Coordinates of C-alpha atoms and ligand atoms in Angstrom, one line a residue:
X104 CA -15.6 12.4 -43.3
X105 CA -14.5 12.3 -39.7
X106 CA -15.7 10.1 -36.8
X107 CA -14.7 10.5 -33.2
X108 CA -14.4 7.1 -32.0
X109 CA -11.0 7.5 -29.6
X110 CA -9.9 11.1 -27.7
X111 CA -6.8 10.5 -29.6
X112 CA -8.5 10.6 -33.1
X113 CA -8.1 14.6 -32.4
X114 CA -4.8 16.3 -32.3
X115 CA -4.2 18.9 -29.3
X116 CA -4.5 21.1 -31.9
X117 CA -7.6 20.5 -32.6
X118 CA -9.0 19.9 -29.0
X119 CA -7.8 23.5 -28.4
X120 CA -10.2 24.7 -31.1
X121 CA -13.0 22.7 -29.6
X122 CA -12.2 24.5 -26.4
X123 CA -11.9 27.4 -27.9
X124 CA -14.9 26.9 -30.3
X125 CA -17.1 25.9 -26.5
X126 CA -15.7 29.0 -25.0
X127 CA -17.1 31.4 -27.8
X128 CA -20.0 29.4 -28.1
X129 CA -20.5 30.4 -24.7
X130 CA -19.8 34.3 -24.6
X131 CA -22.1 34.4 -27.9
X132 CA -25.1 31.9 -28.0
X133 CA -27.2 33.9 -30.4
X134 CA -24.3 33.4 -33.2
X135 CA -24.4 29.5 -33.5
X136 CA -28.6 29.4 -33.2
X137 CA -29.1 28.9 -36.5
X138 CA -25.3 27.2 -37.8
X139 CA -27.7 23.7 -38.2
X140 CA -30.7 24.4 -39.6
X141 CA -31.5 21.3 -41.7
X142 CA -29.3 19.5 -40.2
X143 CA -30.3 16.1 -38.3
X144 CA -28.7 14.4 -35.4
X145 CA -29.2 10.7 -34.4
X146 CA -28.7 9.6 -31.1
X147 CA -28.9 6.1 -30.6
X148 CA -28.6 4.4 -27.1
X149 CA -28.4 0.7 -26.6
X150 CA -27.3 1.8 -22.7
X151 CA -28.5 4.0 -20.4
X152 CA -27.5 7.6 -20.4
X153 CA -28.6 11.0 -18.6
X154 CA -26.1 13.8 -19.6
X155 CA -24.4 12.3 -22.8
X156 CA -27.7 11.7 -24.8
X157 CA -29.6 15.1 -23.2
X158 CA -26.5 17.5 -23.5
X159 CA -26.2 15.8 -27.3
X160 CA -29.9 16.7 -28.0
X161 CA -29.4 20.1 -26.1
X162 CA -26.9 20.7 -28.4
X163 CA -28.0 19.9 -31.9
X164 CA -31.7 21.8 -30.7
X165 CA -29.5 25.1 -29.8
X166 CA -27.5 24.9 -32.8
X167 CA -30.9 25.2 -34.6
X168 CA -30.9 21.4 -35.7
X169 CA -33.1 18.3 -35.4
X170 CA -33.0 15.0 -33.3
X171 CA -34.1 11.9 -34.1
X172 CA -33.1 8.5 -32.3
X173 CA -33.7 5.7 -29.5
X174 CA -33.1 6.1 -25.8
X175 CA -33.7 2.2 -25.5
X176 CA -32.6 -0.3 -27.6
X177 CA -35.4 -2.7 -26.8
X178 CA -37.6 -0.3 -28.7
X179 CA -34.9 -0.8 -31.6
X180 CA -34.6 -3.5 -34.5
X181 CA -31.7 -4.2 -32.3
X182 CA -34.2 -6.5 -30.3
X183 CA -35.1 -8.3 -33.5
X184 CA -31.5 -8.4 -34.0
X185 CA -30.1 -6.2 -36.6
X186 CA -26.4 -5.8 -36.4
X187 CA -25.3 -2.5 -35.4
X188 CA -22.9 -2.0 -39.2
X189 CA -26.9 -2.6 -40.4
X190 CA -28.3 -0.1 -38.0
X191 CA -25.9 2.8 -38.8
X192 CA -26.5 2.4 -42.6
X193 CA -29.8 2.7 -42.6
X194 CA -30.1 5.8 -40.0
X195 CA -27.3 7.5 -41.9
X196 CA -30.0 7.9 -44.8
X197 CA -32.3 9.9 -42.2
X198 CA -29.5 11.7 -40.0
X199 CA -26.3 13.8 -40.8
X200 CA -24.1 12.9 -37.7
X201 CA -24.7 9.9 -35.6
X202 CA -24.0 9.7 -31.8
X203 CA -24.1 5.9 -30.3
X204 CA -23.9 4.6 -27.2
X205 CA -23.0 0.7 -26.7
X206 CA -22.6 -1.9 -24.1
X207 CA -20.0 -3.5 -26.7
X208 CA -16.4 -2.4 -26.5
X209 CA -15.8 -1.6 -30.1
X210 CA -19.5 -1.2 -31.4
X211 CA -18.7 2.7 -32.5
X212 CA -15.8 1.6 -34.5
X213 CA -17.4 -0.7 -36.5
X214 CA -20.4 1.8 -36.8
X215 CA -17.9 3.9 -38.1
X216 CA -16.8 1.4 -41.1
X217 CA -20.1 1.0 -42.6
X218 CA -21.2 4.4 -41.5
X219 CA -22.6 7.5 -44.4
X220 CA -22.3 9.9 -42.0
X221 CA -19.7 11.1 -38.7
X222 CA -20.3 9.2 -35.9
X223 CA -19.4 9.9 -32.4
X224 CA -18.8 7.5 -29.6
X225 CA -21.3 8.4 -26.7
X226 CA -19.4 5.8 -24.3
X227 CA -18.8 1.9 -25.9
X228 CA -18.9 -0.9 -22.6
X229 CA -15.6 0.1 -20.3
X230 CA -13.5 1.3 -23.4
X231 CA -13.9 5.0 -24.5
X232 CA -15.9 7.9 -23.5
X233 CA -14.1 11.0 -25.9
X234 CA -16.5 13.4 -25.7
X235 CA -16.7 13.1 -21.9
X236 CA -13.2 13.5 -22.2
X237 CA -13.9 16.6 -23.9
X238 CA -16.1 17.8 -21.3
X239 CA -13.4 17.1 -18.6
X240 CA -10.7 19.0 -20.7
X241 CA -13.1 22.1 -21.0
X242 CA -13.8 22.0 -17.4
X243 CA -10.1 22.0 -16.5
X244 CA -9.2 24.8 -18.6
X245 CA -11.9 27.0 -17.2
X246 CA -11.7 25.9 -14.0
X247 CA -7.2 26.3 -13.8
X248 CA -6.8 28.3 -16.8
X249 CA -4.2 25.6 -18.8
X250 CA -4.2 21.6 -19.2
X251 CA -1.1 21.3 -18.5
X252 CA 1.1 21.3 -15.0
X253 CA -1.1 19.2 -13.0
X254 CA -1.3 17.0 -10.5
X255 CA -4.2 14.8 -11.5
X256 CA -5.6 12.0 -8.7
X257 CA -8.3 9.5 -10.5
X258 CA -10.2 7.7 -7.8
X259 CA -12.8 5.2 -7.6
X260 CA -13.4 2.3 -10.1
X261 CA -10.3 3.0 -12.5
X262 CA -10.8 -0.7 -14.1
X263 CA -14.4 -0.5 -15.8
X264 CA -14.3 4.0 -15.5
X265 CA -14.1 4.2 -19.2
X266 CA -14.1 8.0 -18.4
X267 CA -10.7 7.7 -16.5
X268 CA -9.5 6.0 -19.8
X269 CA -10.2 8.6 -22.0
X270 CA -9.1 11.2 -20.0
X271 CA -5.9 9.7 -18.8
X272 CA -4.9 9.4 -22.8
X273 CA -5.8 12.3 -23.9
X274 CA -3.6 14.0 -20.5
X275 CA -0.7 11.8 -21.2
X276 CA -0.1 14.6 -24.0
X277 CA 0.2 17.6 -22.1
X278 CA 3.5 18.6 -20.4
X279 CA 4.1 18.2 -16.6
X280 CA 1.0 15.8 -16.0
X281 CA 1.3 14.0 -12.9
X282 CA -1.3 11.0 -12.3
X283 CA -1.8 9.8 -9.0
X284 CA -4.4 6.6 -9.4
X285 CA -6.7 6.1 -6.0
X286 CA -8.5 2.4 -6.3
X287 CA -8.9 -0.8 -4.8
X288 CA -6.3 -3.4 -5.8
X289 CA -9.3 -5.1 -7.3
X290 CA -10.1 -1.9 -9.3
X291 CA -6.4 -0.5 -10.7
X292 CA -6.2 0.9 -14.0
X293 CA -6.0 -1.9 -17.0
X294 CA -2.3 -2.6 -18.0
X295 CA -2.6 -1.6 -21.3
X296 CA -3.3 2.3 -19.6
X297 CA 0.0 2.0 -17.5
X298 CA 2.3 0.1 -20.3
X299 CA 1.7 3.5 -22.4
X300 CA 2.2 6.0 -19.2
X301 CA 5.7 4.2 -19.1
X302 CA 6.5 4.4 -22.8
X303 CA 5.8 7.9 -23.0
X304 CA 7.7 8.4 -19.2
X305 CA 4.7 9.9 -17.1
X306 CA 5.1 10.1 -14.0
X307 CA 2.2 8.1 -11.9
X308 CA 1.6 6.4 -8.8
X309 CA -0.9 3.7 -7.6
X310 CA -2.2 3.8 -4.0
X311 CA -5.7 3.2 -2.0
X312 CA -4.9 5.5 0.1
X313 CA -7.3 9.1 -1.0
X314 CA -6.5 10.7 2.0
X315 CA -2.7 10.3 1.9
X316 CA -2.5 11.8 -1.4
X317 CA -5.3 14.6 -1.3
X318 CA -2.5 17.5 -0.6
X319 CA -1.0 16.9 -3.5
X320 CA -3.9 17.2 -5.9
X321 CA -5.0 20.1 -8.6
X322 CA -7.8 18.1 -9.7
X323 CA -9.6 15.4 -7.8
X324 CA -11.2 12.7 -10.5
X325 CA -13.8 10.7 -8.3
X326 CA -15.8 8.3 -10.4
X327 CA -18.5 6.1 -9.9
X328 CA -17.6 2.0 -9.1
X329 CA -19.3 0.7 -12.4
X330 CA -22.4 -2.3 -10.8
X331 CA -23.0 -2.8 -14.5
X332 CA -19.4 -4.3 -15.9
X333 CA -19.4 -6.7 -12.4
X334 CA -19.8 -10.3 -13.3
X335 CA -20.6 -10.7 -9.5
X336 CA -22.6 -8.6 -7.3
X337 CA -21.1 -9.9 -3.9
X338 CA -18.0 -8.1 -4.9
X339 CA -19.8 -4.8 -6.5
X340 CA -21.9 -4.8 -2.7
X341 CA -17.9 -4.7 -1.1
X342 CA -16.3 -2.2 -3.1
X343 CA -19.1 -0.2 -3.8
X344 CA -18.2 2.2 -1.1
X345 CA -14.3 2.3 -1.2
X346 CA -14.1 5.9 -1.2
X347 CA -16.5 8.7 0.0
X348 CA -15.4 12.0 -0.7
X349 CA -16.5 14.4 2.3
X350 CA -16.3 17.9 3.8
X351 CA -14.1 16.7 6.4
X352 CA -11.7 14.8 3.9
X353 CA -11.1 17.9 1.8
X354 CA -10.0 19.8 4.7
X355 CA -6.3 18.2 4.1
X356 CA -6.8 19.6 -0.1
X357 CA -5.8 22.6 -1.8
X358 CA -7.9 25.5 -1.5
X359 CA -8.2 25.8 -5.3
X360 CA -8.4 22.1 -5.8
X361 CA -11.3 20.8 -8.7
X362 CA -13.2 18.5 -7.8
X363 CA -14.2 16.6 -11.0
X364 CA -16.8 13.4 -11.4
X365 CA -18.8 12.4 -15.4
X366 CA -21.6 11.1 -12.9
X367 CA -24.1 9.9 -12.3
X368 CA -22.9 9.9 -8.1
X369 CA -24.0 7.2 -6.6
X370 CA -22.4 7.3 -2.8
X371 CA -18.7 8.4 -3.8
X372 CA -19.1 12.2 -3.1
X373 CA -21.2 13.3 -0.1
X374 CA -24.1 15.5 -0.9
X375 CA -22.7 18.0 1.8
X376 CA -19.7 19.0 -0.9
X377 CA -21.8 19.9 -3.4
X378 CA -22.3 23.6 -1.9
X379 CA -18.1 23.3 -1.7
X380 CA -16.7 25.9 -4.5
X381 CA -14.2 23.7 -5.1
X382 CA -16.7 20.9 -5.9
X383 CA -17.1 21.4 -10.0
X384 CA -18.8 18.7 -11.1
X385 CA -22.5 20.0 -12.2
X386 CA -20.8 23.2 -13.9
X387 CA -18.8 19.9 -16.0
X388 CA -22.3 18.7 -16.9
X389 CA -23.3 21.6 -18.1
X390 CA -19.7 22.1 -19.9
X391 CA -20.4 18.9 -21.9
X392 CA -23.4 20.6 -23.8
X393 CA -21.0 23.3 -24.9
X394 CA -18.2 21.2 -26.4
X395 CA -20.6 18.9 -27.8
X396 CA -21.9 22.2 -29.8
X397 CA -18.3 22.2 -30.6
X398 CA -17.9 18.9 -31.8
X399 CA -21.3 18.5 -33.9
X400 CA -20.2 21.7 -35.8
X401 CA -16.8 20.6 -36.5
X402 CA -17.7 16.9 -38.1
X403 CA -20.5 18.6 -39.9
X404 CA -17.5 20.8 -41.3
X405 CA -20.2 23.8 -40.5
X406 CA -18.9 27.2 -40.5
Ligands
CP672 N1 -21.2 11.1 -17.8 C1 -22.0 10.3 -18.4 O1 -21.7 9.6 -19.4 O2 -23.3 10.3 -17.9 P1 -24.5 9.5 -18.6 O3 -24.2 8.1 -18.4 O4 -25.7 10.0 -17.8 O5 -24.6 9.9 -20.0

């Protein structure tokens, strides 16, 4: 049984046949309607989601399957205080594949120990988002035709962005990635992210300055700063607006830059680029539900 807990539990191998898998999944819909009948997905939510949780349930419904689950936890016997090792052993007697989404950095992979059935990591606290990731790496490679050879600028909250995490690992295993990482001092990229950039010998460079480096980009990463992971909202009100991408700022870009962002959007891209064709980030959303047909039919080992 597999889980998907970390982007790096899949080899590039095998996240070329999840692209691969979306991409067919895409030219022929009426060929995976019925690959889950029977088959039950749980999605359970102790934080908020829009895309992850819909696009999952979009998924398993067009695949032919059921979902069950909790958008709220408070509506859970998490509120009466059953552990989460508890919770995934008794939904893995009503579900086949479980997708969880939790505040608690690590809640997934402890799921994942006690666990009957596959479970995905929907997003766990400012960890690990891999299926985003997945998203992200099928947007790229229909957007630029290849993941590798790319000049990649992250920008925003890179400290709490758990997306940027993900992502950034799973790029650090493509060839001729270059990672240019746009925060606030007070928002960088954790440590541990740029101790394994330097063992592997990536290039990368820190700066605050978007509009310096915007030339130079491919793909333009902007990301949300993250109000919930603050411990203080004086300092979420001040860097809340660090960086608003706008018309006039990606004047200085590439014509075929991609504009990437997970969203939600809160101020950090102007509404005026959405009508930009370089601006890619609602034909990502709609990417996820693809690679998430993907991923639910690989775990399930369905053919
Ligand atoms: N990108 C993303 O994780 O969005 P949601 O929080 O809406 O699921």
């Amino acid at each position: 049984m597999r889980h998907l807990i970390d982007i790096l539990d899949l080899t590039p191998a095998e996240i070329d046949g999840l692209i691969a898998k979306a991409c067919d999944i895409i030219a022929r819909p009426q060929d995976y309607a019925h690959r889950c009948e029977g088959k039950k997905l749980a999605t359970l939510f102790f934080e908020p989601s829009t895309r992850t949780r819909l696009s999952f349930e979009a998924a398993m419904y067009e695949l032919g399957g059921h979902v069950i689950g909790f958008s709220d936890a408070a509506n859970s016997s998490a509120s009466k205080g059953e552990s989460v090792a508890d919770t995934v052993r008794v939904v893995g007697c009503y579900a086949d594949i479980i997708a969880m989404r939790h505040f608690k950095e690590g809640a997934p992979l402890v799921a994942a120990m006690k666990s009957p059935v596959p479970i995905i990591n929907a997003g766990d606290g400012g960890h690990n988002h891999p299926t985003q990731t997945l998203t992200d790496l099928l947007t790229i490679w229909r957007e630029k035709g290849r993941l590798d050879n790319l000049t990649v600028g992250f920008c925003g909250d890179l400290k709490f962005g758990r997306t940027v995490h993900s992502l950034i690992s799973a790029l650090s295993r493509y060839s001729g990635i270059r990672f240019v990482l746009i925060s606030p001092e007070e928002l960088k990229v954790p440590s541990y992210i740029k101790d394994t950039l330097k063992q592997k010998g990536l290039e990368y460079v820190q700066t605050t300055d978007l509009e310096a480096v915007m030339p130079e980009l491919d793909i333009l990463y902007m990301t949300r700063v993250q109000r919930e992971r603050f411990f203080n909202e004086e300092e979420y009100l001040r860097l809340k607006d660090s960086y608003i991408l706008t018309p006039e700022k990606l004047q200085a870009a590439k014509a075929d830059l991609t504009v990437l962002h997970p969203l939600p959007r809160v101020n950090e891209i102007a509404v005026t680029v959405d009508d930009d064709p370089r601006a890619c980030y609602f034909r990502q959303a709609l990417n996820g539900k693809f690679i998430r047909m993907a991923l639910i039919l690989k775990l399930l080992e369905v053919e």
